[in-house]
Tab-separated table of C-alpha atoms and ligand atoms in Angstrom:
chain	number	residue	atom	x	y	z
I	84	MET	CA	-28.964	13.594	2.830
I	85	LYS	CA	-27.637	11.965	-0.507
I	86	ALA	CA	-25.600	8.960	-0.223
I	87	TRP	CA	-24.565	5.703	-2.146
I	88	THR	CA	-26.211	3.167	-0.803
I	89	LEU	CA	-25.262	-0.853	-1.357
I	90	HIS	CA	-28.274	-2.787	-1.271
I	91	GLY	CA	-26.718	-5.968	-2.814
I	92	ILE	CA	-23.586	-7.303	-4.614
I	93	GLY	CA	-23.120	-4.511	-7.550
I	94	GLN	CA	-26.568	-2.747	-6.284
I	95	LEU	CA	-24.915	0.216	-5.647
I	96	GLU	CA	-27.517	3.434	-5.702
I	97	TYR	CA	-27.290	7.351	-5.405
I	98	ALA	CA	-30.385	8.226	-4.016
I	99	ASP	CA	-31.828	10.164	-0.385
I	100	ALA	CA	-31.152	8.343	2.604
I	101	PRO	CA	-32.018	9.107	6.411
I	102	VAL	CA	-29.857	11.542	7.982
I	103	PRO	CA	-27.600	8.793	10.073
I	104	LYS	CA	-28.748	8.571	13.903
I	105	ARG	CA	-25.997	10.047	16.232
I	106	LYS	CA	-25.666	7.882	19.381
I	107	GLU	CA	-24.108	8.848	22.779
I	108	GLY	CA	-20.316	9.572	22.105
I	109	TRP	CA	-20.766	9.949	18.644
I	110	VAL	CA	-20.920	12.933	16.414
I	111	LEU	CA	-21.845	13.932	12.872
I	112	VAL	CA	-19.423	14.513	10.079
I	113	ARG	CA	-20.281	16.224	6.759
I	114	VAL	CA	-17.956	14.313	4.387
I	115	GLU	CA	-15.717	16.936	2.107
I	116	ALA	CA	-13.461	14.185	0.410
I	117	ALA	CA	-13.737	10.461	0.062
I	118	GLY	CA	-11.234	8.341	-1.482
I	119	VAL	CA	-12.059	4.950	-3.372
I	120	CYS	CA	-9.771	2.196	-1.766
I	121	GLY	CA	-8.923	-0.921	-4.160
I	122	SER	CA	-10.549	-3.040	-1.551
I	123	ASP	CA	-13.861	-1.053	-2.376
I	124	ILE	CA	-14.303	-2.586	-5.874
I	125	PRO	CA	-14.435	-6.303	-4.606
I	126	ARG	CA	-16.816	-5.432	-1.619
I	127	ILE	CA	-19.437	-3.540	-3.954
I	128	PHE	CA	-19.081	-5.881	-6.851
I	129	GLN	CA	-18.325	-9.125	-5.734
I	130	THR	CA	-18.519	-9.972	-2.147
I	131	GLY	CA	-20.775	-7.478	-0.752
I	132	THR	CA	-20.582	-5.768	2.532
I	133	TYR	CA	-21.417	-7.909	5.848
I	134	HIS	CA	-25.077	-6.875	5.610
I	135	PHE	CA	-27.405	-4.757	3.496
I	136	PRO	CA	-28.004	-2.049	3.091
I	137	THR	CA	-24.776	-0.312	3.683
I	138	ILE	CA	-23.087	2.769	2.519
I	139	PRO	CA	-19.441	1.971	1.653
I	140	GLY	CA	-16.341	4.457	1.800
I	141	HIS	CA	-13.808	4.123	4.823
I	142	GLU	CA	-11.497	6.580	3.349
I	143	PHE	CA	-12.864	10.082	4.206
I	144	ALA	CA	-12.372	13.423	6.252
I	145	GLY	CA	-14.901	16.240	6.566
I	146	ARG	CA	-16.449	18.675	9.275
I	147	VAL	CA	-18.255	17.976	12.432
I	148	ILE	CA	-21.393	19.397	11.863
I	149	GLU	CA	-23.142	17.813	15.361
I	150	ALA	CA	-21.635	17.435	18.350
I	151	HIS	CA	-22.922	17.203	22.277
I	152	GLY	CA	-22.303	17.117	25.924
I	153	LYS	CA	-18.581	16.033	26.414
I	154	ASP	CA	-17.976	15.802	22.681
I	155	ALA	CA	-19.322	19.301	21.921
I	156	ALA	CA	-15.733	20.692	21.159
I	157	TRP	CA	-15.535	18.865	18.130
I	158	MET	CA	-18.206	21.096	16.671
I	159	GLY	CA	-16.944	23.260	13.663
I	160	LYS	CA	-13.339	21.029	13.420
I	161	ARG	CA	-11.945	19.382	10.432
I	162	VAL	CA	-11.435	15.876	11.126
I	163	GLY	CA	-9.557	12.772	9.628
I	164	VAL	CA	-11.516	9.665	10.650
I	165	PHE	CA	-9.868	6.521	11.681
I	166	PRO	CA	-12.476	3.880	10.404
I	167	LEU	CA	-12.001	1.216	12.616
I	168	ILE	CA	-14.269	0.971	15.900
I	169	PRO	CA	-12.441	-1.374	18.269
I	170	CYS	CA	-14.269	-3.268	21.193
I	171	LYS	CA	-11.853	-2.360	23.626
I	172	GLU	CA	-12.083	-5.330	25.454
I	173	CYS	CA	-10.304	-7.994	23.724
I	174	ASP	CA	-6.568	-8.807	24.525
I	175	PRO	CA	-5.317	-6.625	21.702
I	176	CYS	CA	-7.525	-3.605	22.558
I	177	GLN	CA	-6.307	-3.897	26.011
I	178	SER	CA	-2.782	-3.289	24.794
I	179	GLY	CA	-3.586	-0.520	22.366
I	180	GLN	CA	-3.460	-2.367	19.381
I	181	TYR	CA	-6.895	-1.506	18.158
I	182	GLU	CA	-5.714	-2.901	14.572
I	183	MET	CA	-5.827	-6.570	15.646
I	184	CYS	CA	-9.277	-6.002	17.692
I	185	ARG	CA	-10.973	-9.456	17.301
I	186	ASN	CA	-14.421	-8.009	17.379
I	187	TYR	CA	-14.335	-4.549	15.795
I	188	ASP	CA	-16.843	-2.296	13.615
I	189	TYR	CA	-15.711	-0.637	10.550
I	190	LEU	CA	-17.243	2.577	9.063
I	191	GLY	CA	-17.856	1.731	5.481
I	192	SER	CA	-17.951	-2.270	5.306
I	193	ARG	CA	-19.577	-3.349	8.393
I	194	ARG	CA	-21.587	0.115	9.150
I	195	ASP	CA	-22.366	3.007	6.991
I	196	GLY	CA	-19.284	4.883	5.782
I	197	GLY	CA	-18.271	7.975	3.971
I	198	PHE	CA	-19.941	8.031	0.371
I	199	ALA	CA	-22.734	10.009	1.831
I	200	GLU	CA	-23.140	13.715	2.704
I	201	LEU	CA	-23.188	12.789	6.200
I	202	VAL	CA	-21.975	10.038	8.519
I	203	SER	CA	-22.190	9.189	12.226
I	204	VAL	CA	-18.727	8.717	13.550
I	205	PRO	CA	-17.628	7.917	17.339
I	206	ALA	CA	-15.526	11.013	18.690
I	207	TRP	CA	-13.044	8.723	19.795
I	208	ASN	CA	-12.323	8.083	16.059
I	209	LEU	CA	-11.880	11.648	15.164
I	210	MET	CA	-8.359	13.421	14.695
I	211	GLU	CA	-8.246	17.211	14.037
I	212	LEU	CA	-6.375	17.987	11.235
I	213	PRO	CA	-3.402	20.332	10.993
I	214	ASP	CA	-4.207	23.663	9.158
I	215	ALA	CA	-1.669	22.658	6.284
I	216	VAL	CA	-3.564	19.723	5.387
I	217	GLN	CA	-6.230	19.543	2.632
I	218	MET	CA	-9.266	17.525	3.013
I	219	GLU	CA	-8.637	15.263	0.152
I	220	GLU	CA	-5.321	14.524	1.830
I	221	ALA	CA	-6.582	13.684	4.893
I	222	ALA	CA	-9.070	11.277	3.122
I	223	MET	CA	-5.977	9.325	1.976
I	224	PHE	CA	-4.460	9.397	5.674
I	225	GLU	CA	-5.851	5.647	5.835
I	226	PRO	CA	-3.653	4.420	3.038
I	227	ALA	CA	-0.947	6.496	4.032
I	228	ALA	CA	-1.190	5.117	7.867
I	229	VAL	CA	-1.533	1.381	6.587
I	230	ALA	CA	1.989	2.053	4.484
I	231	LEU	CA	3.509	3.537	7.662
I	232	HIS	CA	2.390	0.894	10.015
I	233	ALA	CA	3.615	-1.822	7.456
I	234	ILE	CA	6.996	-0.322	7.155
I	235	ARG	CA	7.484	-0.040	10.941
I	236	ARG	CA	7.019	-3.518	11.335
I	237	ILE	CA	10.616	-4.117	9.789
I	238	SER	CA	14.100	-2.585	10.366
I	239	ILE	CA	15.022	-0.183	8.029
I	240	SER	CA	18.028	2.413	7.891
I	241	PRO	CA	19.159	4.549	5.050
I	242	GLU	CA	21.451	1.605	3.818
I	243	THR	CA	18.912	-0.859	3.759
I	244	THR	CA	18.525	-2.118	0.183
I	245	VAL	CA	14.682	-2.851	-0.771
I	246	ALA	CA	12.804	-4.942	-3.451
I	247	LEU	CA	9.663	-4.149	-3.602
I	248	PHE	CA	6.639	-5.817	-5.591
I	249	GLY	CA	3.277	-4.116	-6.403
I	250	LEU	CA	3.049	-0.371	-7.196
I	251	GLY	CA	-0.474	0.283	-6.758
I	252	THR	CA	-1.646	3.275	-4.259
I	253	ILE	CA	-0.169	1.229	-0.892
I	254	GLY	CA	3.145	0.189	-2.952
I	255	LEU	CA	3.543	3.954	-3.974
I	256	LEU	CA	3.042	5.401	-0.441
I	257	VAL	CA	5.334	2.666	0.795
I	258	THR	CA	7.847	3.922	-1.662
I	259	GLN	CA	7.202	7.836	0.008
I	260	TRP	CA	7.765	6.445	3.212
I	261	LEU	CA	10.935	4.487	2.079
I	262	ARG	CA	12.384	8.190	1.240
I	263	ILE	CA	10.968	10.031	4.415
I	264	PHE	CA	13.168	7.299	5.970
I	265	GLY	CA	16.058	8.003	4.276
I	266	VAL	CA	16.238	4.642	2.289
I	267	ARG	CA	18.292	5.269	-0.738
I	268	ARG	CA	18.224	2.384	-2.863
I	269	VAL	CA	14.633	0.797	-3.797
I	270	PHE	CA	13.981	-1.466	-6.623
I	271	ALA	CA	10.296	-1.664	-7.693
I	272	VAL	CA	8.825	-4.037	-9.616
I	273	GLY	CA	4.993	-3.431	-11.196
I	274	HIS	CA	2.851	-3.896	-14.360
I	275	ASN	CA	1.901	-0.229	-15.260
I	276	PRO	CA	4.832	2.008	-16.422
I	277	GLY	CA	2.668	5.010	-15.249
I	278	HIS	CA	3.064	3.908	-11.358
I	279	GLY	CA	6.700	3.555	-12.317
I	280	ALA	CA	7.058	7.231	-13.352
I	281	LYS	CA	4.747	8.176	-10.205
I	282	MET	CA	7.065	6.680	-7.521
I	283	GLN	CA	9.967	8.531	-9.398
I	284	GLU	CA	8.076	11.703	-9.536
I	285	THR	CA	6.696	11.183	-5.690
I	286	ALA	CA	9.172	9.291	-3.939
I	287	SER	CA	12.338	9.570	-5.630
I	288	GLU	CA	14.147	9.701	-9.103
I	289	ALA	CA	16.937	7.495	-7.442
I	290	TYR	CA	14.495	4.502	-7.204
I	291	ALA	CA	14.545	2.059	-9.660
I	292	TYR	CA	11.462	0.219	-11.626
I	293	LEU	CA	11.225	-2.677	-13.828
I	294	ASN	CA	7.965	-3.374	-15.830
I	295	ALA	CA	7.309	-6.598	-15.264
I	296	GLY	CA	5.389	-7.112	-18.303
I	297	ASP	CA	7.986	-6.009	-20.570
I	298	GLU	CA	9.529	-8.508	-22.900
I	299	GLY	CA	12.344	-10.704	-21.229
I	300	ALA	CA	11.737	-8.799	-18.062
I	301	ASP	CA	12.768	-10.877	-15.040
I	302	ALA	CA	12.451	-9.210	-11.835
I	303	VAL	CA	14.491	-11.657	-9.670
I	304	SER	CA	17.831	-11.364	-11.914
I	305	TRP	CA	17.234	-7.649	-12.279
I	306	ILE	CA	17.483	-7.408	-8.386
I	307	MET	CA	20.289	-9.824	-8.065
I	308	GLU	CA	22.263	-8.165	-10.708
I	309	HIS	CA	21.959	-4.507	-9.402
I	310	THR	CA	22.875	-5.673	-5.498
I	311	GLY	CA	25.982	-7.133	-6.807
I	312	GLY	CA	24.480	-11.074	-6.506
I	313	ARG	CA	23.985	-10.339	-2.804
I	314	GLY	CA	20.132	-9.833	-2.717
I	315	ALA	CA	18.269	-7.286	-1.190
I	316	ASP	CA	17.947	-6.723	2.763
I	317	ALA	CA	14.017	-6.401	2.829
I	318	ALA	CA	11.830	-7.537	0.332
I	319	ILE	CA	8.189	-5.695	0.485
I	320	GLU	CA	5.167	-7.869	-1.215
I	321	CYS	CA	2.189	-5.218	-2.050
I	322	ALA	CA	0.566	-7.247	-4.798
I	323	GLY	CA	-0.991	-10.051	-2.699
I	324	SER	CA	0.153	-12.924	-5.510
I	325	ASP	CA	1.892	-16.240	-4.874
I	326	GLU	CA	4.252	-15.177	-7.970
I	327	THR	CA	5.413	-11.819	-5.934
I	328	LEU	CA	5.491	-13.887	-2.761
I	329	SER	CA	8.259	-16.194	-4.361
I	330	GLY	CA	9.806	-13.210	-6.200
I	331	CYS	CA	10.172	-11.874	-2.634
I	332	ILE	CA	11.878	-15.078	-1.372
I	333	GLU	CA	14.444	-15.485	-4.272
I	334	CYS	CA	15.662	-11.828	-4.226
I	335	VAL	CA	16.172	-11.402	-0.371
I	336	LYS	CA	19.568	-12.072	1.089
I	337	PRO	CA	20.082	-14.529	3.472
I	338	GLY	CA	19.013	-13.582	6.948
I	339	GLY	CA	16.966	-11.018	4.981
I	340	GLN	CA	13.420	-9.808	5.846
I	341	ILE	CA	10.089	-10.126	3.837
I	342	LEU	CA	7.238	-7.528	4.652
I	343	MET	CA	3.915	-8.963	3.321
I	344	ILE	CA	1.013	-6.150	2.804
I	345	GLY	CA	-0.801	-7.249	-0.228
I	346	ASN	CA	-4.172	-8.541	0.074
I	347	PRO	CA	-3.976	-12.094	-1.232
I	348	LYS	CA	-6.014	-12.354	-4.719
I	349	GLY	CA	-6.228	-16.192	-3.992
I	350	ASP	CA	-4.654	-18.931	-2.332
I	351	MET	CA	-0.567	-18.343	-1.703
I	352	LYS	CA	1.383	-21.418	-3.027
I	353	LEU	CA	5.223	-21.877	-2.870
I	354	ASP	CA	6.777	-24.063	-4.562
I	355	GLN	CA	9.198	-26.571	-2.757
I	356	ALA	CA	12.221	-25.478	-3.847
I	357	THR	CA	11.140	-21.539	-2.804
I	358	TYR	CA	10.024	-22.976	0.596
I	359	TRP	CA	13.457	-24.561	1.097
I	360	LYS	CA	15.166	-20.756	0.472
I	361	LEU	CA	12.772	-19.718	2.776
I	362	LEU	CA	14.329	-22.150	5.457
I	363	ARG	CA	17.868	-22.253	4.350
I	364	ARG	CA	18.065	-18.369	4.024
I	365	GLN	CA	16.802	-17.912	7.596
I	366	ILE	CA	14.178	-15.223	6.142
I	367	ARG	CA	12.196	-13.581	8.460
I	368	LEU	CA	8.220	-13.215	7.179
I	369	THR	CA	6.436	-10.282	8.851
I	370	GLY	CA	2.564	-9.772	8.255
I	371	THR	CA	0.908	-6.402	8.669
I	372	TRP	CA	-2.614	-5.318	9.314
I	373	ASN	CA	-4.107	-1.679	9.158
I	374	SER	CA	-2.637	1.296	11.119
I	375	SER	CA	-2.331	2.385	14.682
I	376	PHE	CA	-4.345	5.072	16.175
I	377	PHE	CA	-4.155	5.977	20.000
I	378	HIS	CA	-4.064	9.582	20.320
I	379	SER	CA	-0.658	9.753	20.529
I	380	LYS	CA	1.416	11.594	17.956
I	381	GLU	CA	3.466	8.421	18.186
I	382	ASP	CA	0.747	6.522	16.458
I	383	ASP	CA	0.662	6.128	12.559
I	384	TRP	CA	-2.458	8.289	12.114
I	385	HIS	CA	-0.522	11.304	13.856
I	386	LYS	CA	2.655	10.579	12.235
I	387	THR	CA	0.974	10.534	8.743
I	388	ALA	CA	-0.776	13.915	9.520
I	389	ALA	CA	2.812	15.509	10.713
I	390	ALA	CA	4.424	14.215	7.535
I	391	CYS	CA	1.790	15.642	5.158
I	392	ALA	CA	1.588	18.733	7.114
I	393	GLU	CA	5.264	19.255	6.847
I	394	GLY	CA	5.078	18.289	2.771
I	395	LYS	CA	7.194	15.483	3.447
I	396	LEU	CA	4.391	13.133	1.989
I	397	ARG	CA	2.971	14.175	-1.020
I	398	LEU	CA	-0.644	12.671	-0.887
I	399	SER	CA	-2.580	14.752	-3.484
I	400	GLU	CA	0.044	14.134	-6.170
I	401	LEU	CA	-1.541	10.416	-6.095
I	402	ILE	CA	-4.953	11.511	-6.957
I	403	THR	CA	-5.795	11.104	-10.761
I	404	HIS	CA	-9.470	11.759	-10.617
I	405	ARG	CA	-11.912	14.079	-8.729
I	406	LEU	CA	-15.297	13.289	-9.055
I	407	ALA	CA	-18.595	14.883	-7.875
I	408	PRO	CA	-20.340	12.960	-5.439
I	409	ALA	CA	-23.330	11.823	-7.953
I	410	ASP	CA	-20.437	10.542	-10.548
I	411	LEU	CA	-18.867	8.289	-7.981
I	412	MET	CA	-20.213	5.340	-10.102
I	413	GLN	CA	-17.725	6.489	-13.121
I	414	GLY	CA	-14.808	6.122	-10.887
I	415	LEU	CA	-16.088	2.665	-9.542
I	416	LEU	CA	-16.390	1.314	-12.893
I	417	LEU	CA	-13.086	3.159	-14.144
I	418	ALA	CA	-10.801	1.149	-11.307
I	419	LYS	CA	-12.912	-2.054	-11.709
I	420	ASP	CA	-12.668	-2.348	-15.642
I	421	ARG	CA	-9.177	-0.408	-15.702
I	422	LEU	CA	-10.380	1.856	-18.530
I	423	GLU	CA	-7.801	4.245	-17.997
I	424	TYR	CA	-4.631	5.268	-16.028
I	425	HIS	CA	-5.683	6.022	-12.574
I	426	ASN	CA	-4.479	5.981	-9.115
I	427	LYS	CA	-6.269	7.221	-6.274
I	428	ILE	CA	-9.908	8.239	-7.382
I	429	MET	CA	-11.383	11.152	-4.978
I	430	VAL	CA	-14.848	12.209	-4.410
I	431	CYS	CA	-15.033	15.806	-3.392
I	432	ASN	CA	-18.024	17.456	-1.856
I	433	GLU	CA	-16.956	21.120	-2.424
I	434	ARG	CA	-14.815	21.824	-5.286
I	435	GLN	CA	-14.786	21.933	-8.888
I	436	THR	CA	-14.451	18.411	-10.168
I	437	GLY	CA	-13.904	16.669	-13.397
I	438	MET	CA	-12.656	13.352	-15.266
I	439	GLY	CA	-8.975	13.099	-15.431
I	440	GLN	CA	-7.641	16.190	-13.857
I	441	GLU	CA	-4.511	14.876	-13.372
I	442	GLY	CA	-2.183	17.350	-11.275
I	443	LEU	CA	-5.081	19.803	-10.475
V	768	ZN	ZN1	-8.677	1.405	2.118
V	769	ZN	ZN1	-11.303	-5.389	20.520
């Protein structure tokens, strides 16, 4: 089979690779769509995977082409794949909170993932796709479930006023879930007007966007002004910078809640005055990590699949580039060097592909 194998930091090569070995309880999936995640860029170009060689790619979907024994029923099924392989022994695993497993394996970082024709996956990690869901949508279940998981960790009602910092793919998916939860007032701050337009297109036209890079733009006073000086009920941090975390603290109302989603770009420092506000305003800080998957319609993955099948969650509209597998590097470089406007970059194994075919 052909695969993109990472042999060292920045050394990603497209070449023939051995067909993965399928262990007992595992099946072989033929990848039909695989998304580039923001986290793949540092993983490939800066930090590397846990060991080499590894095939990256943790956002993918496909069809089961080999399954045996008790897993034989999976044969031929269209599947989404939860990339985290839990130990099933630690305390979080015992309570079904696999996303907090202390000793997990992970497809596409700790072991081979989806930037390949074939990938070996535990049958436990599979989710059958509803007919109404496209492969490329299913390849976005992972980030969509991460966004849902985050929102489910705070209390939200249609009346909640939300401030959001950082409109990357996760931020945009968060705004779609906020619309699905009925939230009417969202003030989003980003650094790319294209993302602001995308939010208004896919989440709600009523959601307001401020481009932080604009001359004189001041996110905190913008939010305070639009909330009559009260501040937002909830602030969501999707950028992973101390500046935006401070922004959340500054703009949230007394007794409000802050949800922290963004992977930190470096140390997260707060100045003393801001830290005081955290105490005096009795702000509730909530972290979130990964997504829930426990074979129930209540888990984040099944809720994501249902919302996608019903057309409420509009995933394919976030795809700006569709590439043939051999062209993955173009997509990675485009994301790394921000060469042109992009959102989700998708590798599609079985369709017409091309660069920049927005809206296809
Ligand atoms: Zn990801
Ligand atoms: Zn565990």
